[in-house]
PDB file of C-alpha atoms and ligand atoms in Angstrom:
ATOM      1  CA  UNK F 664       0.000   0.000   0.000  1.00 44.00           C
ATOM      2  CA  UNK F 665       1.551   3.678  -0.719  1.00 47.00           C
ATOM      3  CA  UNK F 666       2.046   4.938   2.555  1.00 45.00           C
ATOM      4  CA  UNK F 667       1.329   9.254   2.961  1.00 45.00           C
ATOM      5  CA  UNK F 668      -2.148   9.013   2.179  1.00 53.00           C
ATOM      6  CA  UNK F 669      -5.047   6.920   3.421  1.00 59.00           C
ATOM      7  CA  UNK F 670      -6.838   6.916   0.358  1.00 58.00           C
ATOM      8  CA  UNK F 671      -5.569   4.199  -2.475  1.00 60.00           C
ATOM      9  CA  UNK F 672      -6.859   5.506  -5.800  1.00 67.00           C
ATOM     10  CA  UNK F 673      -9.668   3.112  -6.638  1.00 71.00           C
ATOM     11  CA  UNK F 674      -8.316   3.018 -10.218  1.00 73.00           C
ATOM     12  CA  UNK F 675      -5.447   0.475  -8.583  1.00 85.00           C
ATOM     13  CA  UNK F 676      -7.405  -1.476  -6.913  1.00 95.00           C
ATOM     14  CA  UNK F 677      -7.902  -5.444  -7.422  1.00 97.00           C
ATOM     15  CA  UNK F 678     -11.420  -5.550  -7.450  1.00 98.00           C
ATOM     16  CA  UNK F 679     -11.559  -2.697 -10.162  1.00 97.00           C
ATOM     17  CA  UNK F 680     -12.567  -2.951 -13.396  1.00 96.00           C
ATOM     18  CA  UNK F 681      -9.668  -0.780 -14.418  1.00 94.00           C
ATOM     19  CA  UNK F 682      -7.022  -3.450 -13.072  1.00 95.00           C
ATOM     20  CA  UNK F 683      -8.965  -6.370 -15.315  1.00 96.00           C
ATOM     21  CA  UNK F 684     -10.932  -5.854 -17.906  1.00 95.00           C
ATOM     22  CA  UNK F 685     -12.436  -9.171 -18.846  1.00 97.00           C
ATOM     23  CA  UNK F 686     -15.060 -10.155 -16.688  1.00 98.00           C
ATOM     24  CA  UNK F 687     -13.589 -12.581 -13.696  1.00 98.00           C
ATOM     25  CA  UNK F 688     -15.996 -15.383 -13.990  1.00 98.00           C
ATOM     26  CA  UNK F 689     -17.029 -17.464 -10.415  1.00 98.00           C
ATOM     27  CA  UNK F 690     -16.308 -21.146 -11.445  1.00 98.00           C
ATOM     28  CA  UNK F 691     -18.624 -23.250  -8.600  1.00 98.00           C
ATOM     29  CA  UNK F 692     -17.889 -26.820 -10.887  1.00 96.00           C
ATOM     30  CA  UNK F 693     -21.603 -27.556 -11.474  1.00 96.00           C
ATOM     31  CA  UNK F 694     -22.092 -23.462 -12.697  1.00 96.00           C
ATOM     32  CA  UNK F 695     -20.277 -20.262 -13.776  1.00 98.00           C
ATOM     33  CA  UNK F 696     -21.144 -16.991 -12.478  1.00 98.00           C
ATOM     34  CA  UNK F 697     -20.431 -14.158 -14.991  1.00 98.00           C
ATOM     35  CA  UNK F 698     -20.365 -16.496 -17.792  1.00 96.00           C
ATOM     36  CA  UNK F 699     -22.809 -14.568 -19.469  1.00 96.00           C
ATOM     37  CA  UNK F 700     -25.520 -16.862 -18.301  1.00 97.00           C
ATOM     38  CA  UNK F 701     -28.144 -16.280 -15.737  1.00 98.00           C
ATOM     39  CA  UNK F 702     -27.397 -18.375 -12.481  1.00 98.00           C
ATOM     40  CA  UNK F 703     -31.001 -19.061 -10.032  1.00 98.00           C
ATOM     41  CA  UNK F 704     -30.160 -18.797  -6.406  1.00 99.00           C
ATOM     42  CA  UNK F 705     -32.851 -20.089  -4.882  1.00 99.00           C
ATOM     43  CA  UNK F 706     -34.114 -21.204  -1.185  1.00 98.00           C
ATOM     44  CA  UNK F 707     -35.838 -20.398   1.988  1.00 98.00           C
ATOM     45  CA  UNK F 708     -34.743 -17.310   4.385  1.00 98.00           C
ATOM     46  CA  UNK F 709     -33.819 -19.664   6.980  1.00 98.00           C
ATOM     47  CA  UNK F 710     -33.454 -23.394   7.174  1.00 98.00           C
ATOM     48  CA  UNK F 711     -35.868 -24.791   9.286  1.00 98.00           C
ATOM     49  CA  UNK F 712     -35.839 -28.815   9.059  1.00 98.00           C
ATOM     50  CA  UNK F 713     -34.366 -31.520   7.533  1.00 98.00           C
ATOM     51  CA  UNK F 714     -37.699 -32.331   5.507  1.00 97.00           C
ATOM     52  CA  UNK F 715     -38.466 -28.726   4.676  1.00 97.00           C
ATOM     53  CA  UNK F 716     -34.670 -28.517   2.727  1.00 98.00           C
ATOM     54  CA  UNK F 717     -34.352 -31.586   0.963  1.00 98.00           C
ATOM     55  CA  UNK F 718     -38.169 -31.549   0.089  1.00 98.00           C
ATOM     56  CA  UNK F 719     -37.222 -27.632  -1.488  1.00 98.00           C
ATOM     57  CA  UNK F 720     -34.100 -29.108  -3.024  1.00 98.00           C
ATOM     58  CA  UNK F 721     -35.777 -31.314  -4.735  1.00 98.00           C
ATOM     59  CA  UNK F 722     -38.369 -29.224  -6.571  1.00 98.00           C
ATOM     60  CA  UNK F 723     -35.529 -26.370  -7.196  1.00 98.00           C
ATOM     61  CA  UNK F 724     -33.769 -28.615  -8.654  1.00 98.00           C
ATOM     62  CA  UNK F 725     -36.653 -30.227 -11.126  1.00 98.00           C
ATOM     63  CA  UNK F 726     -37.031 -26.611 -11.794  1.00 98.00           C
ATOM     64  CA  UNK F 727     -33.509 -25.737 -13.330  1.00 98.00           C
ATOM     65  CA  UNK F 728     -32.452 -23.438  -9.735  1.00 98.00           C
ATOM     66  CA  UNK F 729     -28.497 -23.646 -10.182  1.00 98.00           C
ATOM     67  CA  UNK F 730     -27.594 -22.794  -6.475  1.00 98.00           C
ATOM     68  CA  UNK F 731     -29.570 -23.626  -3.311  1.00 98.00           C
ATOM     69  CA  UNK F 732     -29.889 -20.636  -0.500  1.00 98.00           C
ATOM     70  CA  UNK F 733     -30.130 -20.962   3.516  1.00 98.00           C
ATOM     71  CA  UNK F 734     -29.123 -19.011   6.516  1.00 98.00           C
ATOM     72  CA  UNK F 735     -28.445 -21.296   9.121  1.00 98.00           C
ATOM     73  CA  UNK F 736     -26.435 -18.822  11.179  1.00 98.00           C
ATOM     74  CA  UNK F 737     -29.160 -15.410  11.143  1.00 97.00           C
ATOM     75  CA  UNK F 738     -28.638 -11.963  11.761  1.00 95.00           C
ATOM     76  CA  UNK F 739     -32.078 -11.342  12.880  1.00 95.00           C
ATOM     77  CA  UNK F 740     -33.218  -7.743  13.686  1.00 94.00           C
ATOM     78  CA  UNK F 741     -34.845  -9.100  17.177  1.00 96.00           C
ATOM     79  CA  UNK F 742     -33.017 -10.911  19.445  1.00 96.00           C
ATOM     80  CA  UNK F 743     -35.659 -12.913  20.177  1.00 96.00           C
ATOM     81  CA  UNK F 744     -36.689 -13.642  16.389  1.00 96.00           C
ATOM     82  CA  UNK F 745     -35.602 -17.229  15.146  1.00 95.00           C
ATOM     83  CA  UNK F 746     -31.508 -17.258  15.102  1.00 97.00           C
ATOM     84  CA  UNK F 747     -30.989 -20.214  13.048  1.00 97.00           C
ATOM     85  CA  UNK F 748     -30.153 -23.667  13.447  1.00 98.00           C
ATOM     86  CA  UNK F 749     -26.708 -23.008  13.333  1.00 98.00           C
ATOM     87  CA  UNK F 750     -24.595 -26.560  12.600  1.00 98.00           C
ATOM     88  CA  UNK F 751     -27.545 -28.909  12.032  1.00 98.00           C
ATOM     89  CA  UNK F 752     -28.477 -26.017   9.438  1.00 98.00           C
ATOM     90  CA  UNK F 753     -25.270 -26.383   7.222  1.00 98.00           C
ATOM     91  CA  UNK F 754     -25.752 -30.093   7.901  1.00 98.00           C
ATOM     92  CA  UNK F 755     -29.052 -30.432   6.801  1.00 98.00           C
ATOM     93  CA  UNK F 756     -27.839 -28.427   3.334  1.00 98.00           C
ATOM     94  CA  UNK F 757     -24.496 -30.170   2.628  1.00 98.00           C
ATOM     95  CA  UNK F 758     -27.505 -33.460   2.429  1.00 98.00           C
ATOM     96  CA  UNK F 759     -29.691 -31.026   0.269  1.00 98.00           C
ATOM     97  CA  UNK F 760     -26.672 -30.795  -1.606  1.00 98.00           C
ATOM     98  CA  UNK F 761     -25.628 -34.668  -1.734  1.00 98.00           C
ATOM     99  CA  UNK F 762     -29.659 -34.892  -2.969  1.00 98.00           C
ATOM    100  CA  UNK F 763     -29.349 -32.972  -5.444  1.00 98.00           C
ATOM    101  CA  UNK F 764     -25.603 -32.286  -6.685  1.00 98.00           C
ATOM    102  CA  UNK F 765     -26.433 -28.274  -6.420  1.00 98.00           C
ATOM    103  CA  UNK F 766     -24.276 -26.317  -4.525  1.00 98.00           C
ATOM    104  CA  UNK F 767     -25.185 -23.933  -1.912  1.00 98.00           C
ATOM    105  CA  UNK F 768     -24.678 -21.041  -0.331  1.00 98.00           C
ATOM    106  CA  UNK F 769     -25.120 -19.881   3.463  1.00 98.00           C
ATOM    107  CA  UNK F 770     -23.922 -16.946   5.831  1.00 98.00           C
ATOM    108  CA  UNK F 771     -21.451 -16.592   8.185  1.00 98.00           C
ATOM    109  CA  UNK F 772     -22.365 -13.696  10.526  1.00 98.00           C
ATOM    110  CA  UNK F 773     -18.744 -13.493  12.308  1.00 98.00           C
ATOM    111  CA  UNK F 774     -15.584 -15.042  12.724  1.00 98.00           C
ATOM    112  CA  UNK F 775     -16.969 -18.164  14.415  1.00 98.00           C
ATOM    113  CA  UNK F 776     -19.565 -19.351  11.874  1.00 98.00           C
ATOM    114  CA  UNK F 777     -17.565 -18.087   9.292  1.00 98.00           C
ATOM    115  CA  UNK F 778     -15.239 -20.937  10.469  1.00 98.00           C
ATOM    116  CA  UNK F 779     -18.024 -23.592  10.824  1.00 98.00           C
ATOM    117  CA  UNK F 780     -19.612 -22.407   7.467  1.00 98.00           C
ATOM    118  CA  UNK F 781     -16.334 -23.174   5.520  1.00 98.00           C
ATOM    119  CA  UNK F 782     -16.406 -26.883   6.625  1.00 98.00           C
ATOM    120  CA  UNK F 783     -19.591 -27.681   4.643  1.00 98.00           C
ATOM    121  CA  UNK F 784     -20.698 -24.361   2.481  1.00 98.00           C
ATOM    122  CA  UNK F 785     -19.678 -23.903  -1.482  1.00 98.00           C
ATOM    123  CA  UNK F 786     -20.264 -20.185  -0.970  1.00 98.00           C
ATOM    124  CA  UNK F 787     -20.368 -17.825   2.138  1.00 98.00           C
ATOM    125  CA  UNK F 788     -22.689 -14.941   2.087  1.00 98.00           C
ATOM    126  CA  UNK F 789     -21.570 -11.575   3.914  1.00 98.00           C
ATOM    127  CA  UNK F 790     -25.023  -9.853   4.658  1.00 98.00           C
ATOM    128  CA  UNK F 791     -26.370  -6.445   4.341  1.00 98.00           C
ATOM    129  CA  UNK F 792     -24.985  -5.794   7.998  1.00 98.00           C
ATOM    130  CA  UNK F 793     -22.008  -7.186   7.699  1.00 98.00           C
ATOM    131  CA  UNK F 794     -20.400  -5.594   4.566  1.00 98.00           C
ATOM    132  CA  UNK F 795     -17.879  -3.093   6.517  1.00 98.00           C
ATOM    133  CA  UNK F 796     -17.026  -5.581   9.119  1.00 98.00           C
ATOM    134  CA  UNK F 797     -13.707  -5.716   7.977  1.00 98.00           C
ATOM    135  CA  UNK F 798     -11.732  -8.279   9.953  1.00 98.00           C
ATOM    136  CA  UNK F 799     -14.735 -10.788   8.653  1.00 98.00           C
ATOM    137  CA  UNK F 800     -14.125  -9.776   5.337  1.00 98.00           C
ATOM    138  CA  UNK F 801     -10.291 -10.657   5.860  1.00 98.00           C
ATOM    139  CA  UNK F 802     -10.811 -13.978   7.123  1.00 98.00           C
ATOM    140  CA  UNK F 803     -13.563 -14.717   4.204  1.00 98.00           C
ATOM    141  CA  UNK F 804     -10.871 -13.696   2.243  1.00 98.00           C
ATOM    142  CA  UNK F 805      -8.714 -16.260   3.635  1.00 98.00           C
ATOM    143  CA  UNK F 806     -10.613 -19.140   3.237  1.00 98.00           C
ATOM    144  CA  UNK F 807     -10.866 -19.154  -0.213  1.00 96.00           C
ATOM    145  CA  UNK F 808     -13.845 -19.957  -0.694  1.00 98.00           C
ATOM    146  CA  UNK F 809     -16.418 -18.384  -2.880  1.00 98.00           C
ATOM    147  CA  UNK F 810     -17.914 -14.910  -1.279  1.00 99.00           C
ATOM    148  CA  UNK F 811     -21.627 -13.602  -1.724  1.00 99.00           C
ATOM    149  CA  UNK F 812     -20.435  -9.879  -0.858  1.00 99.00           C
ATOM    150  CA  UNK F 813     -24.145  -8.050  -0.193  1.00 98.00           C
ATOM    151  CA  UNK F 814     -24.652  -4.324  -0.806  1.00 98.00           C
ATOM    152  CA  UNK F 815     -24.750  -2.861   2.614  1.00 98.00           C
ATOM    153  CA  UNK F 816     -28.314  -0.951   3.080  1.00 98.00           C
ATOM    154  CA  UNK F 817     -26.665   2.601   3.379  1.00 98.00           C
ATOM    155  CA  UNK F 818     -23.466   1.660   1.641  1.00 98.00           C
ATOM    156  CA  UNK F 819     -22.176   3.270  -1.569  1.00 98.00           C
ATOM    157  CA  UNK F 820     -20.938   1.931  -4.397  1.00 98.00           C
ATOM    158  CA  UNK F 821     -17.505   2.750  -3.894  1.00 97.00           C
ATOM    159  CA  UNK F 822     -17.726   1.115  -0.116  1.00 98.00           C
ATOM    160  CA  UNK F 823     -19.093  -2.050  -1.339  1.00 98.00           C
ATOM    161  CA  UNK F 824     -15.875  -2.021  -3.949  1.00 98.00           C
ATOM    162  CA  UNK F 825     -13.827  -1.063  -0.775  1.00 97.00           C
ATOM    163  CA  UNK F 826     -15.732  -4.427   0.903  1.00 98.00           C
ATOM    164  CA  UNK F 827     -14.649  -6.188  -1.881  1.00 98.00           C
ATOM    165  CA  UNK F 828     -11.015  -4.965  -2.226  1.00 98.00           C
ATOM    166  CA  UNK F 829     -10.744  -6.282   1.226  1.00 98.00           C
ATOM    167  CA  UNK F 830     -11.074  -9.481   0.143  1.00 98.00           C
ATOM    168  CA  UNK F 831      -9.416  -9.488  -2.827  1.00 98.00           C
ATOM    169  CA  UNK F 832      -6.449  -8.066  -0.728  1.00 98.00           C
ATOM    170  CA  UNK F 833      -6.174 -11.768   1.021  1.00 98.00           C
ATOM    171  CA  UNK F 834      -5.793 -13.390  -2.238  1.00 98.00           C
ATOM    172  CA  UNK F 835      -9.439 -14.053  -3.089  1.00 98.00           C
ATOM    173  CA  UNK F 836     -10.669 -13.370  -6.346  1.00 98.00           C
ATOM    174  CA  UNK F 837     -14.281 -15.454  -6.028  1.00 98.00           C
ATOM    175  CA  UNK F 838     -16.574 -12.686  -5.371  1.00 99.00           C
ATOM    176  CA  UNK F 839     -20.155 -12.523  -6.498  1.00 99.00           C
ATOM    177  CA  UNK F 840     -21.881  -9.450  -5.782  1.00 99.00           C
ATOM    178  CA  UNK F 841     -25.221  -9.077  -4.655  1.00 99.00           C
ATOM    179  CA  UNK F 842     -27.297  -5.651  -4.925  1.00 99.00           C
ATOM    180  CA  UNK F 843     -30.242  -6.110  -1.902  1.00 98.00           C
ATOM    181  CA  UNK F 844     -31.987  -3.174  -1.873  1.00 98.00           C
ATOM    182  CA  UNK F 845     -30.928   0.366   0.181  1.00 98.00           C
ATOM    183  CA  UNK F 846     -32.390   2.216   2.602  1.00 98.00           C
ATOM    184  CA  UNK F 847     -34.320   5.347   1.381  1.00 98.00           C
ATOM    185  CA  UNK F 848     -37.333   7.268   2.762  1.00 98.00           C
ATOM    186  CA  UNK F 849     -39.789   5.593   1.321  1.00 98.00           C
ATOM    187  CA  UNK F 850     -41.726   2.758   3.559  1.00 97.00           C
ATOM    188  CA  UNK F 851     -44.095   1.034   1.372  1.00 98.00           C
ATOM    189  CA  UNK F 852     -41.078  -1.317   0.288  1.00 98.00           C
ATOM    190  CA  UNK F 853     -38.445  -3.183   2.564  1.00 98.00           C
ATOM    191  CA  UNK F 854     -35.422  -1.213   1.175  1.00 98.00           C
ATOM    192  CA  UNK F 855     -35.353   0.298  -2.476  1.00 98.00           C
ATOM    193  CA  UNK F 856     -33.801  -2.021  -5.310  1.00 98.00           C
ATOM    194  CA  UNK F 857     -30.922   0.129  -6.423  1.00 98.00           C
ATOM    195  CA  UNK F 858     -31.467  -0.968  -9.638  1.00 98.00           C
ATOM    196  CA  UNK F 859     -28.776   1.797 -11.253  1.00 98.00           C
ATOM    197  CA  UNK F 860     -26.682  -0.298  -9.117  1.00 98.00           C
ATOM    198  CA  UNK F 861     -26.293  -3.493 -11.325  1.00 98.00           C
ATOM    199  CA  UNK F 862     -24.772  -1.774 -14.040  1.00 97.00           C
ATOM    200  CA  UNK F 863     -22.769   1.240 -12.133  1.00 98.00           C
ATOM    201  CA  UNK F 864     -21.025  -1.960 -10.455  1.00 98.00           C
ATOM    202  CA  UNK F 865     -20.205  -3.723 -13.475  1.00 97.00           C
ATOM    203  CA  UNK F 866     -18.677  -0.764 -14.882  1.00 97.00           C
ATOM    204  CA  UNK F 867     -16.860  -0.341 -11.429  1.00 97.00           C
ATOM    205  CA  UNK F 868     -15.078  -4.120 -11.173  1.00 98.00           C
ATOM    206  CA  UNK F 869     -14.969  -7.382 -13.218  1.00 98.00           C
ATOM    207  CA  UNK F 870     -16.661  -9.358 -10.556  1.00 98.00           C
ATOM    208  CA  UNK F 871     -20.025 -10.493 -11.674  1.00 98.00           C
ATOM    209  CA  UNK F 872     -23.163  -9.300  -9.817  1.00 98.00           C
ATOM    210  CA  UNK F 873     -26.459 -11.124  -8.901  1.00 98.00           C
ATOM    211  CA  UNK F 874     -29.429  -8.859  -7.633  1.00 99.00           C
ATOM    212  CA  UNK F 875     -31.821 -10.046  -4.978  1.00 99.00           C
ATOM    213  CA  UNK F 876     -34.918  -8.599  -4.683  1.00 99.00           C
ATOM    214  CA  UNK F 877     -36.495 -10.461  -2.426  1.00 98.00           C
ATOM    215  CA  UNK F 878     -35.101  -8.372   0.526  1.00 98.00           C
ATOM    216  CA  UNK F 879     -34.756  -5.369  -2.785  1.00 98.00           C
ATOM    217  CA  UNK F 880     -38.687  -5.267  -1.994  1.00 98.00           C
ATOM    218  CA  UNK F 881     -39.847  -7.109   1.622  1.00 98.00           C
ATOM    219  CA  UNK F 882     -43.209  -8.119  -0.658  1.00 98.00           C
ATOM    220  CA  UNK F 883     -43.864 -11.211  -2.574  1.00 98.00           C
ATOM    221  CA  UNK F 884     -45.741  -8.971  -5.447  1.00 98.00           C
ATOM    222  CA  UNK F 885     -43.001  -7.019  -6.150  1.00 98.00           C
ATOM    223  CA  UNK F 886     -40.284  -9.692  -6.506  1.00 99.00           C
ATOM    224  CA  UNK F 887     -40.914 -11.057 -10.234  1.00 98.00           C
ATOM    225  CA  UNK F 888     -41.272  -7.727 -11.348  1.00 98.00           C
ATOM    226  CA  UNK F 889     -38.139  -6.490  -9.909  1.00 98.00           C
ATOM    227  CA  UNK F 890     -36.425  -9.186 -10.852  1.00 98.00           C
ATOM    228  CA  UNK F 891     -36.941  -9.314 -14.473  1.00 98.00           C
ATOM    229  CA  UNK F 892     -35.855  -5.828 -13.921  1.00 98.00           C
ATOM    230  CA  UNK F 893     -32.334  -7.065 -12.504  1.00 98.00           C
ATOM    231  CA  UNK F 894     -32.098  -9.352 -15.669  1.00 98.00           C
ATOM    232  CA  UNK F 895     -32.489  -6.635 -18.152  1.00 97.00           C
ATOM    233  CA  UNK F 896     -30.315  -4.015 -16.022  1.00 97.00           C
ATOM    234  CA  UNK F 897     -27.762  -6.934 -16.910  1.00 97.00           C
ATOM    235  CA  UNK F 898     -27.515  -9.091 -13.461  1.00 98.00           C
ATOM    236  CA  UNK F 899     -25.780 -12.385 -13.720  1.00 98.00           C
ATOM    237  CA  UNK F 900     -27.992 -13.751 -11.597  1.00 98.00           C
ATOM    238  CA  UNK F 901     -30.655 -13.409  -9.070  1.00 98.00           C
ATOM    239  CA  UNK F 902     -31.266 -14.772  -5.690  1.00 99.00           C
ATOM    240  CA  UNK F 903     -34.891 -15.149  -4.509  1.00 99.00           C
ATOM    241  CA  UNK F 904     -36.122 -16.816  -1.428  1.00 98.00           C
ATOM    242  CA  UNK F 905     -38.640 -19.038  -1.824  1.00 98.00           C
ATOM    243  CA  UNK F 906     -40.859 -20.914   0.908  1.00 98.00           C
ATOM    244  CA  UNK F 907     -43.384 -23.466   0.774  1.00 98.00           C
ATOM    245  CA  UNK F 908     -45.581 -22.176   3.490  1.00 98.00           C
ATOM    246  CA  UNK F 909     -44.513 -18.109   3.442  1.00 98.00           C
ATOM    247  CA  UNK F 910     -47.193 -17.698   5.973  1.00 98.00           C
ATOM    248  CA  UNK F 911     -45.549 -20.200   8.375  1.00 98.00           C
ATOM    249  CA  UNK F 912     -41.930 -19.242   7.399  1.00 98.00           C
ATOM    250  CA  UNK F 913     -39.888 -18.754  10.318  1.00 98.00           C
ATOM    251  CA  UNK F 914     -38.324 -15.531   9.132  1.00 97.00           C
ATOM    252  CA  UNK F 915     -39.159 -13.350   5.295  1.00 98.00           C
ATOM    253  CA  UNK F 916     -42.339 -14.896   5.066  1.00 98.00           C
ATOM    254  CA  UNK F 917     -43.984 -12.199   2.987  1.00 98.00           C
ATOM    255  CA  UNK F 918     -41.211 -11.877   0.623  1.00 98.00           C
ATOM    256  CA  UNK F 919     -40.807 -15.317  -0.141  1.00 98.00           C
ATOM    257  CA  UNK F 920     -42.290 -16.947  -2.875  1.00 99.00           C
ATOM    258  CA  UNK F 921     -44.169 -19.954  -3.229  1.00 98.00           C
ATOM    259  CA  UNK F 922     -42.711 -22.590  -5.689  1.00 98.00           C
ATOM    260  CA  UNK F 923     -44.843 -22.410  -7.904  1.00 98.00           C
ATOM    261  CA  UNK F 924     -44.782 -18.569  -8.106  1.00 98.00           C
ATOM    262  CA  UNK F 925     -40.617 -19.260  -8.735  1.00 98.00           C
ATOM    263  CA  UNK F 926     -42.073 -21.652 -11.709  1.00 98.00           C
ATOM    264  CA  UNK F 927     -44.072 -18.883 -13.068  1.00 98.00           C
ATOM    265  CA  UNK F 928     -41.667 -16.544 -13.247  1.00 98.00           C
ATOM    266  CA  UNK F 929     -38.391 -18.338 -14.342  1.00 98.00           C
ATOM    267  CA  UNK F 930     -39.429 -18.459 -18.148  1.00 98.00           C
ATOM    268  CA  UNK F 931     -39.699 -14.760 -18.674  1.00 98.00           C
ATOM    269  CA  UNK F 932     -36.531 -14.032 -16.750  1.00 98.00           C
ATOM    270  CA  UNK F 933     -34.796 -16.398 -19.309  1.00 97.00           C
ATOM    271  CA  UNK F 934     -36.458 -14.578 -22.205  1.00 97.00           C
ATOM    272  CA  UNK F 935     -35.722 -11.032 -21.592  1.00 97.00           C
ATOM    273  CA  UNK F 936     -32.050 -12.705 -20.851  1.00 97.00           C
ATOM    274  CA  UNK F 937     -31.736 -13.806 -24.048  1.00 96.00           C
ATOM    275  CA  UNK F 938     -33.329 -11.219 -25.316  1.00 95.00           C
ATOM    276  CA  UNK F 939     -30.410  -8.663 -23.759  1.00 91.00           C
ATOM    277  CA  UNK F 940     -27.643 -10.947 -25.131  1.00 84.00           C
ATOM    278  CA  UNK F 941     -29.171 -11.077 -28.835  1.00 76.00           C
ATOM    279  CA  UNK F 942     -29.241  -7.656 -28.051  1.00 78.00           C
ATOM    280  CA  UNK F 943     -25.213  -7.344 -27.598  1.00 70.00           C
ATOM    281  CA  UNK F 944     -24.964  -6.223 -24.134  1.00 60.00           C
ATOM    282  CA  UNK F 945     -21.803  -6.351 -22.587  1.00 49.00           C
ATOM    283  CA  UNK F 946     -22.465  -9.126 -20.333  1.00 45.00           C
TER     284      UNK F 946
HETATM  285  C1  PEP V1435     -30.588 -13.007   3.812  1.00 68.08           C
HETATM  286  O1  PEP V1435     -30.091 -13.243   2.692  1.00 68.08           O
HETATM  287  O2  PEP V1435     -31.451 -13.731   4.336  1.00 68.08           O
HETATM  288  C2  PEP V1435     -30.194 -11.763   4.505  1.00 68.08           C
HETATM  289  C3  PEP V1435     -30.266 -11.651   5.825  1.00 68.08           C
HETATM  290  O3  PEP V1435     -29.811 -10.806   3.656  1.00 68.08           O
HETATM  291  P1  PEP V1435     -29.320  -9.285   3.887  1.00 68.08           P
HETATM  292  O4  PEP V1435     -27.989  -9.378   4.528  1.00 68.08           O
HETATM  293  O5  PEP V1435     -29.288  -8.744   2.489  1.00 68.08           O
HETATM  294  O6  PEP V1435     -30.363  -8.613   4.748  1.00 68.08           O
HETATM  295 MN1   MN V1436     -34.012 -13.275   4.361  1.00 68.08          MN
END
């Protein structure tokens, strides 16, 4: 690092599109984010049980979902709002995962489950409220394994390239982003899908970017609509939660879709995607 100022020009930065030009693309084995294809991250808010996850798995999978989605370890808003089931949640993916041969991915909230995560997850998630913690974002860096970086809800662009320099820095070049919605002033929505955001941060770095509205909006009405929005703003994938019972769902129930809602929606996401690569965006 130059030393004499505190501020490294993000022009030299690693995670910078001006370091790398070609897109970096996330190889996970069984998919490719950035590949110029459009990777479904799909799952429930929280795991829950054993039959509720492999049961999901299953029909994701029928469905064509490339990656399955899970917070066993939950950074919930309320203490006393359902944390998680911590180990016997990554267990009960990594035999989602032997079900159905799709990877998954699952947060670590802090240096612990970060550690516990890396034993069975294919990619780690750093939430909303985790995006500036930056010794977790070192030791994510560390592992080497995969990172979902999220957008933090009052973060700007240039701190969530920050977020991902500091992973970069440890020799980690897997980073997805994900683009989750900000905080504005406006309450009929969860957050606001910073829509501007999927293709200000692909002009920014070479990592690939997947947008999420499902916590973009807080309501199950908005999320197809917002999504295919993502997909033409040129997202490389999307990650939607997705709940067989939304009304019983332990945490995001009324953002979460229903399966068959997921069903419904996936064949006009993959239209207006092909639709933006006939139409030569860079992708
Ligand atoms: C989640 O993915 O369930 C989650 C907690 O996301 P965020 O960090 O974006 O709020
Ligand atoms: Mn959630």
């Amino acid at each position: 690092m130059p030393s004499g100022t505190d501020v490294t020009p993000v022009s030299n930065m690693i995670a910078s599109r001006s370091s790398k030009n070609e897109n970096t693309v996330v190889d996970l084995g069984t998919c490719r984010v950035g590949d110029g294809s459009l990777v479904i991250i799909a799952g429930p808010c929280a795991v829950e049980s054993r039959d509720q996850m492999i049961c999901l798995a299953r029909i994701l999978k029928k469905m064509g979902v490339s990656i399955i989605r899970g917070g066993a370890f939950k950074p919930r808003t309320s203490p006393y709002s359902f944390q998680g089931l911590g180990e016997e949640g990554l267990k009960i993916l990594s035999a989602a995962r032997a079900e159905t041969g799709l990877p998954f991915v699952t947060e670590a909230t802090d240096s612990r489950s970060l550690e516990i995560a890396c034993r069975y997850a294919d990619i780690i998630q750093i939430g909303s409220r985790n995006m500036q913690n930056f010794s977790l974002l070192r030791e994510a860096g560390r592992s080497g394994k995969p990172v979902l970086l999220k957008r933090g809800f009052s973060s700007t662009l240039e701190e969530w390239l920050m977020a991902a320099e500091y992973i970069a820095s440890e020799g980690n070049r897997k980073i997805i982003f994900c683009e989750r919605g900000i905080r504005t002033f406006e309450n009929y929505t969860r957050n606001t899908m910073d829509i501007s955001a999927i293709p200000a941060i692909k002009e920014l770095s070479h990592f690939p970017v997947v947008a999420d509205p499902s916590h973009g909006t807080g309501r199950r009405s908005l999320v197809g609509p917002l999504a295919r929005a993502s997909v033409a703003a040129g997202a490389d994938g999307l990650m939607l939660e997705v709940h067989e019972n939304p009304p019983a769902a332990l945490s995001d129930g009324p953002q979460s879709l229903y399966p068959a809602e997921l069903e419904g929606l996936l064949p006009s996401l993959k239209a207006l995607h092909s639709a933006c690569v006939l139409q030569g965006r860079a992708v």
